[in-house]
Coordinates of C-alpha atoms in Angstrom, one line a residue:
M1 CA 28.1 4.7 -97.6
K2 CA 27.2 5.3 -94.2
L3 CA 27.5 8.9 -93.5
I4 CA 28.6 10.1 -90.0
A5 CA 28.8 13.2 -88.4
G6 CA 31.6 14.2 -85.8
V7 CA 30.2 17.7 -83.3
D8 CA 32.6 19.8 -81.3
I9 CA 30.8 22.2 -79.0
G10 CA 33.2 24.7 -78.0
N11 CA 33.1 27.9 -75.6
S12 CA 32.4 30.1 -78.9
T13 CA 31.6 27.8 -82.0
T14 CA 30.5 24.5 -82.7
E15 CA 32.0 22.5 -85.8
V16 CA 31.1 19.7 -87.6
C17 CA 32.5 17.3 -89.7
I18 CA 30.8 15.0 -92.1
G19 CA 32.4 11.5 -93.2
G20 CA 31.3 8.6 -95.5
I21 CA 32.6 5.4 -94.4
K22 CA 33.1 2.9 -97.0
E23 CA 32.5 -1.3 -96.9
D24 CA 36.7 -0.9 -96.4
G25 CA 36.3 1.0 -93.5
R26 CA 37.9 3.7 -95.4
I27 CA 36.7 7.6 -94.6
R28 CA 35.8 10.0 -97.2
Y29 CA 35.6 13.7 -96.1
L30 CA 32.5 15.3 -97.7
S31 CA 31.7 18.5 -95.8
S32 CA 32.3 20.8 -92.9
C33 CA 30.9 23.6 -91.3
K34 CA 30.8 25.8 -88.1
R35 CA 28.3 27.8 -86.2
A36 CA 28.3 30.0 -83.1
T37 CA 27.8 27.7 -80.1
T38 CA 24.3 28.5 -78.3
G39 CA 23.9 29.0 -74.8
T40 CA 26.8 27.6 -72.1
K41 CA 29.0 24.9 -73.6
G42 CA 27.8 21.8 -72.3
T43 CA 24.2 22.6 -71.5
L44 CA 20.9 21.5 -73.1
A45 CA 20.8 25.3 -75.0
N46 CA 23.7 23.5 -77.2
V47 CA 20.9 21.7 -78.7
S48 CA 20.2 24.1 -80.9
G49 CA 23.5 25.1 -82.4
I50 CA 24.0 21.8 -83.0
K51 CA 21.0 21.2 -85.4
D52 CA 21.5 24.3 -87.1
A53 CA 25.3 23.4 -88.0
L54 CA 24.5 19.8 -89.3
E55 CA 21.6 21.5 -91.6
E56 CA 24.5 23.5 -93.1
A57 CA 26.6 20.9 -93.4
M58 CA 24.2 18.3 -95.0
G59 CA 23.2 20.7 -96.7
I60 CA 26.3 21.3 -98.7
L61 CA 25.7 17.6 -100.0
N62 CA 22.0 18.5 -100.8
K63 CA 21.1 15.9 -98.2
S64 CA 18.7 16.1 -95.3
V65 CA 19.9 15.8 -91.9
N66 CA 17.9 12.3 -91.0
E67 CA 20.2 10.7 -93.9
L68 CA 23.1 10.3 -91.3
S69 CA 23.5 7.0 -89.3
L70 CA 25.5 8.2 -86.5
I71 CA 26.4 11.5 -85.0
R72 CA 29.1 11.6 -82.0
I73 CA 30.1 14.7 -80.3
N74 CA 33.1 15.1 -78.0
E75 CA 32.9 14.8 -74.0
A76 CA 33.7 18.7 -72.4
T77 CA 34.1 20.7 -69.5
P78 CA 32.1 24.3 -69.3
V79 CA 35.0 26.9 -68.8
I80 CA 33.8 30.3 -67.1
G81 CA 35.5 33.5 -66.6
D82 CA 35.5 36.2 -64.7
T83 CA 37.5 38.7 -62.6
A84 CA 38.3 39.2 -59.2
M85 CA 39.6 42.2 -58.1
E86 CA 42.8 42.6 -55.9
T87 CA 42.5 45.4 -53.1
I88 CA 39.0 47.2 -54.2
T89 CA 39.1 50.7 -52.8
E90 CA 35.6 52.3 -52.9
T91 CA 36.0 55.8 -52.4
I92 CA 32.4 57.3 -51.3
I93 CA 31.6 61.1 -51.8
T94 CA 29.1 62.9 -50.3
E95 CA 28.4 66.2 -50.4
S96 CA 30.6 66.3 -53.3
S97 CA 33.8 66.2 -51.3
M98 CA 36.0 65.5 -54.2
I99 CA 35.3 65.1 -58.0
G100 CA 37.5 64.2 -60.7
H101 CA 36.4 64.9 -64.8
N102 CA 38.2 64.7 -67.9
P103 CA 36.4 66.0 -71.0
S104 CA 37.7 65.1 -74.3
T105 CA 37.6 68.9 -75.6
P106 CA 38.8 71.6 -72.9
A107 CA 39.8 74.7 -74.0
G108 CA 42.6 76.9 -73.1
A109 CA 46.0 75.7 -70.3
G110 CA 47.3 76.0 -67.0
Q111 CA 45.9 75.6 -63.5
A112 CA 42.7 77.7 -61.8
V113 CA 41.5 78.3 -58.0
G114 CA 38.4 79.8 -57.1
T115 CA 35.3 79.5 -55.5
I116 CA 32.2 78.2 -57.2
L117 CA 29.7 80.4 -58.4
Y118 CA 27.3 79.3 -61.0
M119 CA 26.5 81.9 -64.2
E120 CA 23.1 83.1 -63.1
H121 CA 24.7 84.4 -59.8
L122 CA 27.6 86.7 -61.3
N123 CA 26.0 89.9 -60.3
Q124 CA 26.6 88.3 -56.3
G125 CA 30.4 88.2 -56.7
K126 CA 32.8 90.1 -55.2
A127 CA 36.1 91.7 -56.7
E128 CA 38.5 90.3 -54.0
I129 CA 37.1 86.6 -54.1
P130 CA 38.8 84.6 -57.2
Y131 CA 36.0 82.6 -59.2
I132 CA 35.5 79.3 -60.9
I133 CA 32.0 79.9 -62.7
A134 CA 29.9 77.6 -63.8
A135 CA 27.0 77.6 -66.2
G136 CA 24.9 75.3 -67.6
S137 CA 23.6 74.0 -71.1
E138 CA 20.3 76.5 -70.7
T139 CA 22.5 79.4 -72.0
T140 CA 24.3 79.7 -75.1
Y141 CA 28.0 79.7 -76.0
E142 CA 27.8 83.5 -77.2
E143 CA 25.8 84.8 -74.0
I144 CA 28.4 82.8 -71.5
A145 CA 31.0 84.4 -73.5
R146 CA 29.5 87.6 -73.2
Q147 CA 28.6 87.9 -69.8
I148 CA 32.3 86.3 -68.4
N149 CA 33.6 89.7 -71.0
Q150 CA 31.4 91.6 -69.0
Y151 CA 31.9 90.8 -65.4
S152 CA 35.7 90.3 -66.2
N153 CA 36.3 94.0 -65.9
R154 CA 35.2 93.9 -61.8
L155 CA 35.3 90.6 -60.7
N156 CA 38.6 88.1 -60.7
I157 CA 37.0 85.2 -63.0
A158 CA 39.8 82.4 -62.8
G159 CA 38.3 79.3 -64.4
L160 CA 35.2 78.1 -66.1
I161 CA 33.1 75.0 -66.0
L162 CA 30.3 74.0 -68.7
Q163 CA 27.9 71.7 -68.5
A164 CA 28.0 71.9 -72.7
D165 CA 30.8 70.5 -74.8
E166 CA 31.3 74.1 -76.1
A167 CA 34.3 75.0 -74.0
V168 CA 36.2 76.0 -77.4
L169 CA 33.0 78.0 -78.9
V170 CA 33.3 80.0 -75.5
W171 CA 37.3 80.4 -75.3
N172 CA 37.6 81.5 -78.3
R173 CA 34.9 84.5 -77.7
L174 CA 36.7 85.4 -74.4
K175 CA 38.8 89.0 -74.0
N176 CA 40.9 87.1 -71.1
K177 CA 41.9 83.5 -71.9
I178 CA 41.2 80.9 -68.8
P179 CA 41.0 77.4 -68.9
V180 CA 37.9 75.9 -69.7
V181 CA 36.5 72.6 -68.5
D182 CA 33.0 71.4 -70.5
E183 CA 31.0 68.3 -70.5
V184 CA 30.2 68.2 -66.6
K185 CA 26.7 67.1 -67.2
R186 CA 25.6 67.0 -63.4
I187 CA 26.6 70.4 -63.2
Y188 CA 24.2 71.8 -60.9
Q189 CA 25.4 69.0 -58.1
I190 CA 28.3 71.1 -57.8
P191 CA 28.3 72.8 -54.4
E192 CA 28.0 76.7 -55.1
F193 CA 30.3 78.5 -52.8
K194 CA 32.8 75.9 -52.7
V195 CA 36.9 76.1 -53.6
A196 CA 37.4 74.3 -56.6
A197 CA 41.1 73.7 -59.0
I198 CA 40.8 73.2 -62.7
E199 CA 43.9 72.6 -64.9
V200 CA 44.2 72.2 -68.7
A201 CA 47.0 71.1 -70.3
L202 CA 48.7 71.9 -73.4
V203 CA 47.7 69.8 -76.9
G204 CA 49.8 67.0 -76.9
Q205 CA 50.1 67.3 -73.0
S206 CA 49.0 65.6 -69.8
I207 CA 47.8 67.5 -66.9
R208 CA 50.5 67.5 -63.8
M209 CA 49.1 69.4 -60.9
L210 CA 45.5 67.5 -60.4
S211 CA 47.3 63.6 -61.4
N212 CA 49.5 63.9 -58.4
P213 CA 48.0 64.0 -54.9
Y214 CA 50.6 66.3 -53.4
G215 CA 49.2 68.9 -56.8
I216 CA 45.8 68.6 -55.6
A217 CA 47.0 69.2 -52.3
T218 CA 48.7 72.7 -53.1
L219 CA 45.8 73.5 -54.8
L220 CA 43.6 72.8 -52.4
K221 CA 45.6 73.3 -49.6
L222 CA 44.5 70.0 -47.9
N223 CA 46.1 68.2 -45.0
G224 CA 47.9 65.1 -44.6
E225 CA 44.4 63.0 -44.0
E226 CA 42.6 64.8 -46.8
T227 CA 45.7 64.5 -49.5
K228 CA 45.7 60.3 -48.5
A229 CA 42.0 60.6 -49.3
V230 CA 42.1 62.2 -52.9
T231 CA 44.7 60.0 -54.0
P232 CA 42.0 57.8 -56.5
I233 CA 40.9 60.7 -57.9
A234 CA 44.6 61.9 -58.8
K235 CA 45.2 58.2 -59.9
S236 CA 41.9 58.8 -62.1
L237 CA 43.5 61.6 -63.9
I238 CA 46.9 60.0 -64.9
G239 CA 47.3 60.8 -68.5
K240 CA 44.6 63.4 -69.0
R241 CA 44.3 66.5 -70.9
S242 CA 42.0 68.2 -68.0
A243 CA 40.3 68.0 -64.9
V244 CA 38.6 69.6 -61.9
V245 CA 38.4 68.6 -58.1
I246 CA 36.1 70.4 -55.9
K247 CA 36.5 70.6 -52.1
T248 CA 33.7 71.3 -49.7
P249 CA 35.4 71.4 -46.0
H250 CA 32.2 69.8 -44.7
G251 CA 32.2 67.0 -47.3
N252 CA 32.8 63.1 -46.3
V253 CA 35.2 61.1 -47.8
K254 CA 34.7 57.5 -46.4
E255 CA 36.5 53.8 -47.7
N256 CA 34.7 50.4 -48.0
I257 CA 37.1 48.0 -48.7
L258 CA 35.5 44.2 -49.7
P259 CA 38.8 42.0 -49.0
A260 CA 39.9 40.1 -52.2
G261 CA 40.1 36.9 -50.1
E262 CA 41.8 34.0 -50.1
I263 CA 41.6 31.0 -52.3
Y264 CA 40.9 27.5 -51.0
I265 CA 42.1 24.5 -53.6
E266 CA 40.9 21.1 -52.1
S267 CA 43.2 18.1 -53.3
D268 CA 44.8 15.8 -50.7
Q269 CA 44.6 18.7 -48.3
I270 CA 43.5 21.9 -48.6
Y271 CA 46.0 24.7 -49.7
S272 CA 45.1 28.6 -49.3
V273 CA 46.5 31.6 -51.5
N274 CA 45.5 35.2 -51.0
I275 CA 44.2 37.4 -54.4
D276 CA 46.6 39.7 -53.0
S277 CA 49.7 37.5 -53.6
G278 CA 49.0 37.9 -57.2
A279 CA 48.7 35.7 -60.1
E280 CA 52.4 34.1 -60.0
R281 CA 52.0 32.9 -56.4
I282 CA 48.5 31.6 -57.3
M283 CA 49.6 29.3 -60.0
E284 CA 52.2 28.2 -58.0
V285 CA 50.4 27.2 -55.0
L286 CA 48.0 25.3 -58.0
E287 CA 50.4 23.2 -59.8
N288 CA 51.8 22.2 -56.2
A289 CA 48.6 20.7 -55.4
G290 CA 48.3 17.8 -57.6
T291 CA 44.8 16.4 -58.7
I292 CA 42.4 19.0 -57.7
K293 CA 39.2 18.5 -56.0
D294 CA 37.3 21.8 -56.3
I295 CA 38.2 25.1 -56.0
S296 CA 36.4 27.2 -53.3
G297 CA 36.9 31.1 -52.0
Q298 CA 36.8 32.3 -48.6
A299 CA 33.2 33.9 -47.9
D300 CA 32.2 37.4 -48.0
S301 CA 35.3 38.4 -50.2
N302 CA 35.6 39.6 -53.7
I303 CA 36.9 36.2 -54.8
G304 CA 34.8 34.1 -52.6
N305 CA 31.5 35.8 -54.3
M306 CA 32.9 35.0 -57.7
L307 CA 33.8 31.5 -57.3
N308 CA 30.1 30.8 -56.0
N309 CA 28.3 33.0 -58.7
I310 CA 30.4 30.5 -61.2
K311 CA 29.0 27.8 -59.5
T312 CA 25.5 29.4 -59.2
G313 CA 25.4 30.4 -62.5
M314 CA 26.0 27.0 -63.4
G315 CA 24.0 25.4 -61.1
K316 CA 20.7 27.4 -62.7
V317 CA 21.6 26.6 -66.3
I318 CA 22.1 22.6 -65.9
E319 CA 19.4 22.7 -63.2
E320 CA 22.1 21.1 -61.0
T321 CA 22.9 21.9 -56.8
D322 CA 25.8 23.8 -56.0
R323 CA 27.3 21.4 -54.2
N324 CA 27.5 18.8 -57.1
I325 CA 29.1 21.5 -59.2
K326 CA 33.2 21.5 -58.6
I327 CA 36.0 23.8 -60.3
T328 CA 38.6 21.8 -60.9
D329 CA 41.2 24.3 -62.9
I330 CA 41.5 27.7 -62.8
L331 CA 44.1 30.2 -64.7
A332 CA 44.8 33.2 -63.0
V333 CA 46.6 36.2 -64.4
D334 CA 47.3 39.8 -63.1
T335 CA 45.6 42.7 -64.9
L336 CA 43.9 46.2 -64.2
A337 CA 40.8 47.4 -64.0
P338 CA 39.0 50.4 -63.9
V339 CA 37.3 51.3 -60.2
P340 CA 34.7 53.6 -60.0
I341 CA 34.7 56.3 -57.7
S342 CA 31.3 56.5 -56.5
G343 CA 29.3 59.7 -55.9
S344 CA 31.2 61.4 -58.7
L345 CA 29.7 63.9 -61.1
A346 CA 31.1 62.5 -64.7
G347 CA 31.6 58.4 -63.9
E348 CA 35.6 59.3 -63.0
T349 CA 37.2 55.8 -62.2
C350 CA 40.7 55.0 -60.8
M351 CA 43.0 51.9 -62.0
E352 CA 43.5 49.0 -59.7
K353 CA 45.6 45.9 -59.5
A354 CA 43.0 42.8 -60.4
V355 CA 43.2 39.3 -61.0
G356 CA 41.7 37.9 -64.2
I357 CA 39.9 34.4 -63.3
A358 CA 39.0 31.4 -66.1
A359 CA 37.3 28.5 -64.1
M360 CA 36.8 25.0 -65.4
V361 CA 33.2 23.6 -64.0
K362 CA 32.4 19.9 -63.6
T363 CA 29.3 18.7 -62.8
E364 CA 28.6 15.2 -61.0
Q365 CA 26.0 14.5 -63.8
L366 CA 27.2 14.4 -67.4
P367 CA 25.9 17.3 -69.6
M368 CA 27.1 16.0 -72.6
R369 CA 24.9 12.3 -71.9
K370 CA 21.8 14.6 -71.9
I371 CA 22.8 16.3 -74.8
A372 CA 23.3 13.2 -76.6
E373 CA 19.8 11.8 -75.3
E374 CA 17.9 15.1 -76.3
L375 CA 19.4 15.0 -79.9
K376 CA 18.4 11.7 -80.4
R377 CA 15.1 12.5 -78.6
Q378 CA 14.6 15.4 -81.6
L379 CA 16.6 13.6 -85.0
H380 CA 15.9 10.2 -84.1
I381 CA 19.5 9.4 -84.7
Y382 CA 21.9 7.5 -82.7
V383 CA 24.1 9.7 -80.9
K384 CA 27.7 8.9 -78.9
V385 CA 29.4 11.2 -76.7
A386 CA 32.7 9.6 -78.1
G387 CA 36.2 11.0 -76.5
V388 CA 37.9 13.6 -75.0
E389 CA 38.4 16.5 -77.0
A390 CA 42.2 16.8 -76.9
I391 CA 42.7 13.3 -77.9
M392 CA 40.5 14.2 -80.7
A393 CA 41.9 16.8 -81.4
T394 CA 45.4 14.7 -81.6
L395 CA 43.6 12.8 -84.1
G396 CA 42.1 15.4 -86.1
A397 CA 45.9 17.0 -86.1
I398 CA 47.4 14.1 -87.3
T399 CA 45.8 14.7 -91.0
T400 CA 48.0 18.1 -91.1
P401 CA 50.2 17.4 -94.1
G402 CA 53.7 17.0 -93.0
T403 CA 53.4 15.7 -89.7
T404 CA 54.9 12.9 -87.9
L405 CA 55.0 11.0 -84.4
P406 CA 55.3 11.5 -81.8
L407 CA 53.4 14.9 -81.9
A408 CA 52.1 17.6 -79.4
I409 CA 48.9 19.3 -80.0
L410 CA 47.9 22.8 -78.7
D411 CA 43.4 23.2 -79.0
L412 CA 43.8 26.9 -78.8
G413 CA 39.8 27.3 -77.7
G414 CA 37.2 30.2 -76.5
G415 CA 37.0 29.1 -72.7
S416 CA 40.1 26.1 -72.4
T417 CA 43.2 25.2 -73.7
D418 CA 44.1 21.8 -74.3
A419 CA 47.0 19.8 -75.0
A420 CA 48.1 16.2 -75.9
I421 CA 50.6 14.2 -76.8
I422 CA 50.5 11.1 -79.2
D423 CA 53.7 9.0 -78.9
R424 CA 54.9 6.6 -81.5
D425 CA 52.5 3.7 -80.6
G426 CA 49.3 5.7 -81.1
K427 CA 48.8 6.3 -76.9
V428 CA 47.5 9.6 -76.2
K429 CA 48.5 11.9 -73.1
A430 CA 46.4 14.7 -72.6
T431 CA 45.3 17.7 -70.2
H432 CA 42.1 19.8 -70.3
Q433 CA 42.6 23.6 -68.5
A434 CA 41.0 26.7 -68.4
G435 CA 42.1 29.8 -70.2
A436 CA 42.1 30.9 -73.6
G437 CA 40.4 33.4 -76.0
E438 CA 37.0 34.4 -73.7
L439 CA 39.9 35.4 -71.2
V440 CA 42.2 37.5 -73.4
S441 CA 38.5 39.2 -74.2
M442 CA 37.7 39.9 -71.3
L443 CA 41.1 41.2 -70.0
I444 CA 41.6 43.8 -73.4
Q445 CA 37.8 45.1 -72.0
T446 CA 38.7 45.2 -68.4
E447 CA 42.2 47.1 -69.1
L448 CA 40.8 49.3 -71.7
G449 CA 37.7 50.1 -69.7
L450 CA 35.5 49.3 -72.5
T451 CA 31.7 48.8 -72.3
S452 CA 31.1 46.4 -74.9
R453 CA 32.6 42.9 -74.9
H454 CA 31.5 42.7 -78.6
T455 CA 34.4 45.6 -79.0
A456 CA 37.0 43.7 -76.7
E457 CA 36.4 40.7 -79.1
Q458 CA 37.2 42.8 -82.5
I459 CA 40.4 44.1 -81.1
K460 CA 41.7 41.2 -79.9
R461 CA 41.0 39.3 -83.5
Y462 CA 41.9 42.5 -86.2
P463 CA 45.2 44.6 -86.5
L464 CA 45.2 48.6 -85.9
A465 CA 45.7 51.8 -87.8
K466 CA 45.5 55.4 -87.3
V467 CA 43.9 56.9 -90.1
E468 CA 46.0 60.0 -90.3
S469 CA 44.3 61.1 -93.5
L470 CA 41.6 61.2 -95.8
Y471 CA 44.4 59.4 -98.6
H472 CA 46.5 57.5 -96.1
M473 CA 46.8 55.3 -92.4
R474 CA 49.3 54.7 -89.9
L475 CA 49.7 51.1 -89.2
E476 CA 50.3 49.7 -85.8
N477 CA 54.0 48.0 -87.1
G478 CA 54.6 51.5 -88.4
G479 CA 54.2 51.0 -91.8
M480 CA 52.4 53.5 -94.1
H481 CA 48.9 52.6 -96.0
F482 CA 47.4 55.0 -98.8
F483 CA 44.0 54.8 -100.2
E484 CA 43.5 55.2 -104.0
E485 CA 40.1 57.2 -103.1
P486 CA 39.4 59.2 -100.1
V487 CA 37.9 57.4 -97.0
E488 CA 34.8 58.2 -95.5
P489 CA 35.5 61.6 -93.4
K490 CA 34.1 59.4 -89.7
Y491 CA 37.3 57.4 -90.2
F492 CA 39.5 60.6 -89.9
G493 CA 41.8 60.9 -87.0
N494 CA 40.3 57.8 -85.1
V495 CA 41.9 54.2 -84.6
V496 CA 40.5 51.7 -86.9
L497 CA 40.5 47.5 -87.2
L498 CA 41.4 46.5 -90.1
H499 CA 38.6 43.6 -90.6
P500 CA 39.0 42.1 -94.1
D501 CA 35.9 43.2 -95.9
E502 CA 35.9 46.9 -93.9
M503 CA 37.8 49.3 -91.1
I504 CA 36.1 49.5 -87.4
K505 CA 36.0 52.1 -86.2
I506 CA 37.0 51.9 -82.6
E507 CA 34.8 54.8 -81.0
E508 CA 36.4 54.9 -77.4
D509 CA 39.3 57.8 -77.1
I510 CA 41.7 55.4 -76.6
P511 CA 45.6 56.0 -78.0
L512 CA 46.8 53.4 -81.0
E513 CA 50.0 52.7 -79.3
K514 CA 47.6 51.6 -75.5
I515 CA 45.5 49.3 -77.7
A516 CA 48.0 47.4 -78.9
L517 CA 50.3 47.0 -75.9
I518 CA 47.4 45.5 -73.9
R519 CA 46.2 43.1 -76.9
K520 CA 49.5 42.0 -77.2
E521 CA 50.3 41.4 -73.4
A522 CA 46.8 39.5 -73.0
K523 CA 47.5 37.3 -75.4
R524 CA 51.1 36.5 -73.8
K525 CA 49.6 36.1 -70.4
V526 CA 46.7 33.6 -70.9
F527 CA 48.4 31.9 -74.3
V528 CA 52.0 31.6 -74.0
K529 CA 51.4 31.0 -70.1
N530 CA 48.6 28.7 -70.5
A531 CA 50.5 26.7 -73.5
V532 CA 53.7 26.0 -71.5
R533 CA 51.5 25.1 -68.4
A534 CA 49.8 22.6 -70.3
L535 CA 52.7 20.9 -72.1
L536 CA 54.7 20.6 -69.1
K537 CA 52.0 18.7 -67.2
I538 CA 52.2 15.9 -70.4
A539 CA 55.4 16.1 -71.7
P540 CA 57.9 12.9 -70.7
D541 CA 59.5 14.1 -67.6
H542 CA 57.7 17.1 -67.7
N543 CA 60.5 18.4 -69.8
L544 CA 59.5 20.5 -72.9
R545 CA 63.0 19.9 -74.6
S546 CA 61.3 16.1 -75.1
I547 CA 59.0 17.3 -77.5
S548 CA 59.7 18.0 -81.0
N549 CA 56.9 18.9 -82.8
I550 CA 53.7 21.1 -81.9
V551 CA 50.7 21.5 -84.1
L552 CA 48.1 24.7 -83.3
V553 CA 44.6 23.4 -83.8
G554 CA 41.4 25.5 -82.9
G555 CA 39.5 28.7 -83.0
S556 CA 42.4 30.7 -81.7
A557 CA 44.9 29.2 -83.5
E558 CA 43.9 31.2 -86.4
D559 CA 44.3 34.5 -84.7
F560 CA 46.9 37.1 -86.5
E561 CA 49.4 36.6 -83.6
I562 CA 49.2 34.2 -80.8
P563 CA 50.8 31.4 -83.2
E564 CA 53.6 33.5 -84.1
M565 CA 54.1 34.2 -79.9
L566 CA 54.4 30.5 -79.5
M567 CA 56.6 29.6 -82.1
E568 CA 59.1 32.6 -80.6
E569 CA 58.1 30.9 -77.2
F570 CA 59.0 27.3 -78.3
A571 CA 61.9 28.1 -80.4
N572 CA 63.6 28.1 -77.3
Y573 CA 63.4 24.7 -77.1
K574 CA 64.0 24.3 -80.2
I575 CA 60.6 22.5 -80.8
V576 CA 58.9 23.1 -84.8
C577 CA 55.4 24.7 -84.2
G578 CA 53.0 26.0 -86.6
R579 CA 48.8 26.1 -87.5
G580 CA 47.6 23.4 -88.1
N581 CA 46.0 22.3 -91.5
I582 CA 43.2 20.3 -90.9
R583 CA 42.9 17.4 -93.7
G584 CA 45.0 19.9 -96.0
T585 CA 41.7 21.7 -96.4
E586 CA 40.3 23.1 -93.2
G587 CA 43.4 25.5 -91.5
P588 CA 43.6 24.7 -87.4
R589 CA 39.9 24.6 -87.6
N590 CA 37.4 21.4 -87.0
A591 CA 40.6 19.5 -85.4
V592 CA 37.8 17.7 -82.8
A593 CA 35.2 17.2 -85.2
T594 CA 37.3 15.5 -87.7
G595 CA 38.8 12.9 -84.7
L596 CA 35.4 12.4 -83.8
V597 CA 35.2 10.6 -87.3
L598 CA 38.5 9.5 -87.9
S599 CA 38.4 7.4 -84.3
Y600 CA 35.0 5.7 -85.4
A601 CA 37.1 3.8 -88.5
G602 CA 39.6 2.8 -85.8
G603 CA 42.2 5.9 -87.8
S604 CA 42.2 4.7 -91.1
H605 CA 42.0 7.7 -93.2
G606 CA 41.8 9.3 -96.9
N607 CA 40.9 12.3 -98.6
E608 CA 39.3 11.2 -102.1

């Protein structure tokens, strides 16, 4: 029995199917496995991950890799995602003109306006001036409270700013209760003797004055031009519980605007669309452009820099010049992104409209041929680049029990969404489009302001809950779950992800409802819209109602909510849609790898 391997190199995972070809040409599926893809899809760095996956799959059979007669790999295109901002306004603060802040543990409630005075200069204060006192972490909270209580008898102390995380400890010891904001790490960059406004909201509420540009203007007595300049600060403080804004009359506030720029789409002619038009308009122009040769961006603009970086980055990886690298498809998605306010004292950001982009990159060289040659050199086994991903996925999907021709498939991967239709005569029509799981992760990370892409990946994969006591948690669907034993105290009061093996604590202080909403919207923007876009391209007469059955395959088809979203969408067209179960054993995974094995035998298959 001849042993062959089908290898599917994806953006995130590399999957292998080992098949035995009998003398009569029938297939016996023997083993399968998946490993993380090493390097960028379609580059020589993939070879290491392929070898690991082959060793694991053959190890299941207690055989070595050199017993394989043939390795068949998919023809695939790298897909790279990045974010293009729409209307980036960077507020550069010199001499600390305006500073926003949002500590998580303030104390007291209300607003206060006064002149900044360092704690060590309390003895220089004047009775007729209201003061906001700034205290460094070198002074203990007991000493801070003692001095504030002592000087309150002769000074008008309206509020307090602390460097340490000790607002509650100080506030509890004050005779006259005032709003206290803490965690201003660079406290001595606050200019002394300048006017400041601080605000602390009641528990469960958010500030109102300092999150409103006219509120800031009221407290700090700003003119029209100054009010316009503080708008980014006000926006950055929306929904926060506490804030401090400081005005220096001689400070400089200026704006640097990098234009969002235009996208140029080259087909039979050059089409252009500005990023400011939004994702819907970008995709409309893209669909009307026909067969795309290349996509580029306006020079010295945000989108131009982003697309150039994608081409340059891919050129370095595959050692090819930029002019030989073409972007043949993009998926644009509207989103919001936190833009840093330069010069602030606590890393403040404000949310600005942005466009998320996934780009499909093609090169004049055939990267999979290089991979095949390197595998052959290292393993001394014949390696063949066997077919287009979508077509191979369709062949694999047919092994799902209950399927019949004609059949459509959606291969939901990490970098791309592939669609194909196979008719009753076995003819396949396919399309390969940018945008899938990695773009979803990028949108989640961007909109939630997460520092780690890994955290965004976990949020994408697992449902949420809020641990409300040591014995119960509230699920994101509103249900309650009770524990037989008390949970670890570290989870108490925190949002967690429900991994099958353990709860994963989300370190960022973000409400459960916000995380769930952004996660679901990111998946709808990417997967639902891209699935419809892909199927419209290949459906008979470009009519979705001409499709009767859709099988979902690929890593993202394992997601706990994406298949349900797609089932709801396609139910409107009376389409039967569901997760595939490749060979009746693999679930939606391994479709391409299985198709590569199946296509070798001309389509006859059996699972003995």
